[in-house]
Tab-separated table of C-alpha atoms in Angstrom:
chain	number	residue	atom	x	y	z
A	272	MET	CA	0.490	0.107	-0.099
A	273	SER	CA	1.305	3.941	-0.876
A	274	GLU	CA	1.875	5.932	2.203
A	275	THR	CA	-1.155	8.237	0.075
A	276	ASP	CA	-3.768	5.404	0.007
A	277	THR	CA	-5.067	6.028	3.554
A	278	GLU	CA	-8.821	5.574	2.888
A	279	ASN	CA	-11.098	3.598	5.552
A	280	ILE	CA	-7.536	3.892	8.259
A	281	SER	CA	-9.311	4.085	11.763
A	282	GLY	CA	-5.729	3.814	13.260
A	283	PRO	CA	-3.733	6.346	14.989
A	284	ILE	CA	-2.989	8.236	12.051
A	285	ALA	CA	-4.188	9.525	8.611
A	286	LEU	CA	-1.880	11.114	6.798
A	287	SER	CA	-2.210	14.100	4.479
A	288	LYS	CA	0.617	15.264	2.150
A	289	SER	CA	2.019	18.803	2.554
A	290	GLU	CA	3.204	20.733	-0.911
A	291	ASP	CA	6.854	19.812	0.032
A	292	GLY	CA	6.064	16.269	-0.059
A	293	GLU	CA	6.155	15.449	3.923
A	294	ASP	CA	3.586	13.970	5.540
A	295	PHE	CA	2.002	15.079	8.530
A	296	ALA	CA	-0.941	14.181	10.894
A	297	ASP	CA	-4.185	16.096	9.298
A	298	THR	CA	-5.648	18.042	12.255
A	299	ALA	CA	-8.508	18.878	10.016
A	300	LEU	CA	-9.785	15.337	10.820
A	301	PHE	CA	-10.544	16.536	14.246
A	302	GLU	CA	-12.626	19.324	13.612
A	303	GLU	CA	-16.368	19.155	12.981
A	304	PRO	CA	-18.614	21.194	10.630
A	305	ASN	CA	-19.626	24.913	11.687
A	306	GLY	CA	-22.762	24.201	14.446
A	307	TYR	CA	-22.283	20.286	15.119
A	308	PHE	CA	-21.458	19.409	18.121
A	309	ARG	CA	-20.769	15.751	18.828
A	310	PRO	CA	-22.214	14.065	21.830
A	311	GLU	CA	-20.020	13.627	24.779
A	312	LYS	CA	-18.800	10.004	24.803
A	313	PRO	CA	-18.702	8.619	28.539
A	314	PRO	CA	-15.305	7.091	29.966
A	315	SER	CA	-15.115	3.234	29.412
A	316	PHE	CA	-13.281	0.650	31.369
A	317	ALA	CA	-10.466	-1.828	30.326
A	318	GLU	CA	-8.898	-4.642	32.419
A	319	HIS	CA	-5.615	-5.589	32.935
A	320	THR	CA	-4.272	-8.512	34.464
A	321	LEU	CA	-1.155	-8.213	36.236
A	322	LEU	CA	1.045	-11.302	35.805
A	323	SER	CA	0.537	-12.047	39.635
A	324	GLY	CA	-3.114	-12.455	38.770
A	325	GLU	CA	-4.343	-9.237	40.213
A	326	LYS	CA	-6.459	-7.157	37.885
A	327	LEU	CA	-6.377	-3.474	37.538
A	328	HIS	CA	-8.955	-1.614	35.852
A	329	MET	CA	-8.017	1.315	33.896
A	330	ARG	CA	-10.259	4.250	33.163
A	331	LEU	CA	-10.425	5.389	29.437
A	332	VAL	CA	-11.915	8.984	28.152
A	333	GLY	CA	-14.597	8.743	26.622
A	334	HIS	CA	-13.124	9.747	23.637
A	335	ASN	CA	-9.813	12.042	22.738
A	336	PRO	CA	-8.280	13.240	19.797
A	337	LEU	CA	-5.197	12.219	21.266
A	338	TRP	CA	-5.984	8.640	21.126
A	339	GLY	CA	-6.181	8.579	24.851
A	340	HIS	CA	-9.114	6.463	24.918
A	341	LEU	CA	-8.192	3.218	24.028
A	342	LEU	CA	-5.459	0.944	26.250
A	343	TRP	CA	-2.789	0.572	23.881
A	344	ASN	CA	-1.136	-2.694	23.192
A	345	GLY	CA	1.985	-1.501	23.449
A	346	GLY	CA	1.604	0.025	27.047
A	347	GLN	CA	0.226	-3.010	27.853
A	348	VAL	CA	3.782	-5.158	26.696
A	349	VAL	CA	6.059	-2.949	28.315
A	350	SER	CA	3.793	-3.288	31.472
A	351	GLU	CA	4.691	-6.926	31.471
A	352	TYR	CA	7.973	-6.499	30.301
A	353	LEU	CA	8.291	-3.946	33.504
A	354	GLN	CA	6.808	-6.550	35.836
A	355	GLN	CA	9.793	-9.229	34.374
A	356	HIS	CA	12.255	-6.747	34.978
A	357	ALA	CA	11.628	-5.011	37.992
A	358	LYS	CA	14.391	-5.396	40.433
A	359	ASP	CA	16.292	-4.050	37.342
A	360	LEU	CA	14.558	-1.669	35.725
A	361	VAL	CA	11.764	-0.434	38.758
A	362	GLU	CA	12.692	-1.359	42.600
A	363	ASP	CA	13.945	2.027	44.057
A	364	LYS	CA	14.262	3.850	40.747
A	365	ASP	CA	12.620	7.382	39.403
A	366	VAL	CA	10.455	6.549	36.868
A	367	LEU	CA	8.849	9.346	34.219
A	368	GLU	CA	6.474	7.872	31.551
A	369	LEU	CA	5.361	10.329	28.265
A	370	GLY	CA	2.825	10.117	26.564
A	371	ALA	CA	0.808	7.949	29.083
A	372	GLY	CA	-2.936	7.725	28.024
A	373	ALA	CA	-4.263	5.956	30.594
A	374	GLY	CA	-0.887	5.281	32.829
A	375	LEU	CA	-0.798	1.430	33.116
A	376	PRO	CA	2.919	1.582	32.507
A	377	GLY	CA	3.884	3.877	34.643
A	378	ILE	CA	1.484	3.026	37.397
A	379	VAL	CA	2.322	-0.866	37.189
A	380	CYS	CA	6.126	1.219	38.339
A	381	GLY	CA	4.166	2.065	41.110
A	382	ILE	CA	2.888	-1.425	42.068
A	383	LEU	CA	6.678	-3.126	42.030
A	384	GLY	CA	8.335	-0.374	44.220
A	385	ALA	CA	9.692	2.748	42.028
A	386	ARG	CA	10.452	5.322	44.279
A	387	LYS	CA	9.022	7.615	42.214
A	388	VAL	CA	6.781	8.002	39.244
A	389	VAL	CA	5.878	10.590	37.275
A	390	ILE	CA	3.188	9.560	34.465
A	391	THR	CA	2.661	12.329	31.576
A	392	ASP	CA	0.622	13.209	29.006
A	393	TYR	CA	-0.621	16.029	26.519
A	394	PRO	CA	-1.680	19.048	29.136
A	395	ASP	CA	-5.225	18.323	28.215
A	396	GLU	CA	-7.718	18.941	31.509
A	397	GLU	CA	-9.448	15.659	30.721
A	398	LEU	CA	-6.381	13.643	30.011
A	399	VAL	CA	-4.618	14.716	33.472
A	400	GLU	CA	-7.299	14.436	35.612
A	401	ASN	CA	-8.426	10.857	34.131
A	402	LEU	CA	-4.760	9.981	34.742
A	403	LYS	CA	-5.123	11.338	38.270
A	404	PHE	CA	-8.538	8.841	38.783
A	405	ASN	CA	-6.563	5.828	37.468
A	406	ILE	CA	-3.630	6.651	40.029
A	407	ASN	CA	-6.000	7.171	43.062
A	408	THR	CA	-8.302	4.374	42.620
A	409	CYS	CA	-5.921	1.789	41.886
A	410	GLU	CA	-5.709	-0.031	45.248
A	411	TYR	CA	-2.090	-1.879	44.828
A	412	VAL	CA	-0.630	1.863	44.773
A	413	LYS	CA	-0.094	3.441	48.302
A	414	THR	CA	0.310	7.094	46.968
A	415	SER	CA	1.350	8.194	50.818
A	416	ASP	CA	4.398	5.717	50.471
A	417	ILE	CA	4.967	6.116	46.996
A	418	GLY	CA	5.034	9.105	44.441
A	419	VAL	CA	3.078	8.745	41.933
A	420	ALA	CA	1.729	12.050	39.992
A	421	ALA	CA	0.346	12.783	37.286
A	422	GLU	CA	1.138	16.025	35.278
A	423	GLY	CA	-0.163	17.529	31.444
A	424	TYR	CA	3.826	17.922	29.551
A	425	LEU	CA	4.422	18.675	25.567
A	426	TRP	CA	7.195	17.005	24.192
A	427	GLY	CA	10.473	19.070	24.610
A	428	ALA	CA	8.937	21.641	26.692
A	429	PRO	CA	10.856	23.033	29.408
A	430	LEU	CA	10.519	20.518	32.345
A	431	PRO	CA	8.615	21.140	35.473
A	432	ALA	CA	10.288	21.413	38.576
A	433	SER	CA	8.181	17.513	39.398
A	434	MET	CA	10.813	16.654	36.136
A	435	SER	CA	13.611	18.355	36.372
A	436	SER	CA	16.074	15.849	38.549
A	437	GLY	CA	15.582	13.399	35.973
A	438	PHE	CA	15.255	9.330	35.709
A	439	ASP	CA	16.309	6.328	36.435
A	440	LEU	CA	14.008	4.894	33.535
A	441	LEU	CA	11.729	6.651	31.111
A	442	ILE	CA	8.543	4.821	29.247
A	443	LEU	CA	7.675	5.722	25.852
A	444	ALA	CA	4.721	3.279	24.638
A	445	ASP	CA	3.130	3.759	20.828
A	446	LEU	CA	4.419	6.902	20.622
A	447	LEU	CA	6.422	6.678	17.294
A	448	PHE	CA	3.409	7.068	14.937
A	449	ASN	CA	3.690	10.874	15.605
A	450	HIS	CA	6.249	10.950	13.008
A	451	SER	CA	6.856	15.022	12.954
A	452	GLU	CA	7.091	14.621	17.120
A	453	HIS	CA	10.289	12.513	16.855
A	454	ALA	CA	12.610	15.025	17.257
A	455	LYS	CA	10.969	16.310	20.092
A	456	LEU	CA	10.712	13.245	21.810
A	457	LEU	CA	14.263	12.999	21.721
A	458	SER	CA	15.036	16.201	23.029
A	459	THR	CA	12.426	15.128	26.427
A	460	ILE	CA	14.936	11.839	26.850
A	461	ARG	CA	17.658	13.731	26.267
A	462	LEU	CA	16.698	16.261	29.039
A	463	THR	CA	14.830	13.623	31.697
A	464	LEU	CA	17.682	10.579	31.502
A	465	LYS	CA	20.259	10.586	34.138
A	466	ARG	CA	23.348	10.401	32.976
A	467	LEU	CA	24.253	7.355	34.508
A	468	SER	CA	25.589	3.610	32.629
A	469	ALA	CA	21.913	1.676	34.573
A	470	ALA	CA	19.684	4.255	33.033
A	471	ARG	CA	17.446	3.069	30.188
A	472	ALA	CA	14.273	4.599	28.314
A	473	LEU	CA	11.737	1.657	27.114
A	474	VAL	CA	10.688	2.311	23.600
A	475	PHE	CA	7.649	-0.345	22.751
A	476	PHE	CA	5.534	0.178	19.951
A	477	THR	CA	3.015	-1.557	16.615
A	478	PRO	CA	3.643	-0.320	13.265
A	479	TYR	CA	-0.228	0.425	13.256
A	480	CYS	CA	0.345	1.563	9.736
A	481	PRO	CA	2.754	-1.315	8.042
A	482	TRP	CA	3.707	1.098	5.035
A	483	LEU	CA	5.067	3.545	7.430
A	484	PHE	CA	7.452	1.597	9.194
A	485	ASP	CA	10.699	2.802	8.082
A	486	LYS	CA	9.317	6.136	9.352
A	487	ASP	CA	8.711	4.387	13.214
A	488	MET	CA	11.928	3.139	12.768
A	489	ALA	CA	13.919	6.339	11.757
A	490	PHE	CA	13.528	7.804	15.272
A	491	PHE	CA	16.359	4.724	16.169
A	492	ASP	CA	18.483	6.545	13.837
A	493	LEU	CA	17.859	9.693	15.266
A	494	ALA	CA	18.426	8.551	18.674
A	495	ARG	CA	21.883	6.721	17.490
A	496	GLN	CA	23.044	9.927	16.112
A	497	GLY	CA	21.901	11.821	19.804
A	498	GLY	CA	24.766	9.513	21.537
A	499	PHE	CA	22.308	6.321	22.382
A	500	VAL	CA	22.913	3.229	22.206
A	501	VAL	CA	19.397	1.467	20.937
A	502	GLU	CA	18.974	-2.502	21.239
A	503	LYS	CA	15.841	-4.184	20.675
A	504	VAL	CA	14.800	-6.758	23.494
A	505	LEU	CA	11.096	-7.699	22.245
A	506	GLU	CA	9.035	-9.119	19.486
A	507	LYS	CA	5.707	-9.967	20.397
A	508	VAL	CA	2.872	-10.957	18.341
A	509	MET	CA	-0.253	-10.431	19.715
A	510	GLU	CA	-3.394	-12.455	19.342
A	511	ASN	CA	-5.757	-9.593	17.572
A	512	VAL	CA	-4.991	-6.628	15.780
A	513	MET	CA	-6.510	-3.703	17.531
A	514	PHE	CA	-8.168	-1.848	14.651
A	515	ALA	CA	-9.784	-5.261	12.635
A	516	GLU	CA	-10.880	-2.698	9.846
A	517	ASP	CA	-7.580	-1.511	8.611
A	518	ARG	CA	-5.506	-2.044	5.928
A	519	GLY	CA	-2.526	-3.523	5.738
A	520	ASP	CA	0.267	-5.993	6.877
A	521	GLU	CA	-1.754	-7.592	9.500
A	522	LEU	CA	1.056	-9.689	11.342
A	523	LEU	CA	3.192	-6.507	11.638
A	524	ARG	CA	-0.425	-4.606	12.974
A	525	LYS	CA	-0.209	-7.406	15.836
A	526	THR	CA	3.731	-7.037	16.621
A	527	VAL	CA	4.603	-5.382	19.393
A	528	TYR	CA	8.537	-4.305	18.618
A	529	GLY	CA	10.374	-3.222	22.191
A	530	PHE	CA	13.782	-1.405	22.389
A	531	VAL	CA	16.191	0.182	24.939
A	532	LEU	CA	18.244	3.205	24.317
A	533	ARG	CA	20.980	4.342	26.832
A	534	TRP	CA	23.762	6.367	26.891
A	535	GLN	CA	27.035	6.030	25.349
A	536	LEU	CA	29.015	6.773	28.290
């Protein structure tokens, strides 16, 4: 399928072409005709089972053009990875999640004994309030003992005080479809990841638009150029695709890829 063949795409991005041929997210897709008001959709809930068997009930916003109304495959798989490697990656560590949506991976880190967790998404009031709801209603996170907080943050922007001291672990789950934001994502990693040999950034994603897989992967070329060592640590095929009506290679659309970034010291 060509890059311009985006008809009937319901996944995380539909592309338009600028005059110079660069593709970008068409923000007009999120606009309604004058005088039209879409009825607000109520929040929904999704269940995620921890490896211990305990179940987390995550509230999702009713609808959001930033895709915060879904529980993404990348977030679920990185949550499993965090549980499998909690001793090295999470326990007594400072953790930052970017583009968190419902905040599943960050909340899992709070459960696993992180010292501090800051869960962020675009500074949209509904998204941030929903993150706070999920933190405060999770019975397995003892917020009085562990610093778990939600905050709005725009990638690449100056850091708020809560993020200025740096983090041992960064989590980026299903964010790479934002091709135009790769440089800002990398800038944020550079600003927030502690310059320690043990510090890590986990970047997990699914190529929901398979014909743009190379553009997803271009993020890691940018990371290498920016002084990071990039290592692929996981490839997991999910049982089902997230967007069944979409086109493109079904195997790719079912696969979650996991990469780790660390400083080249």
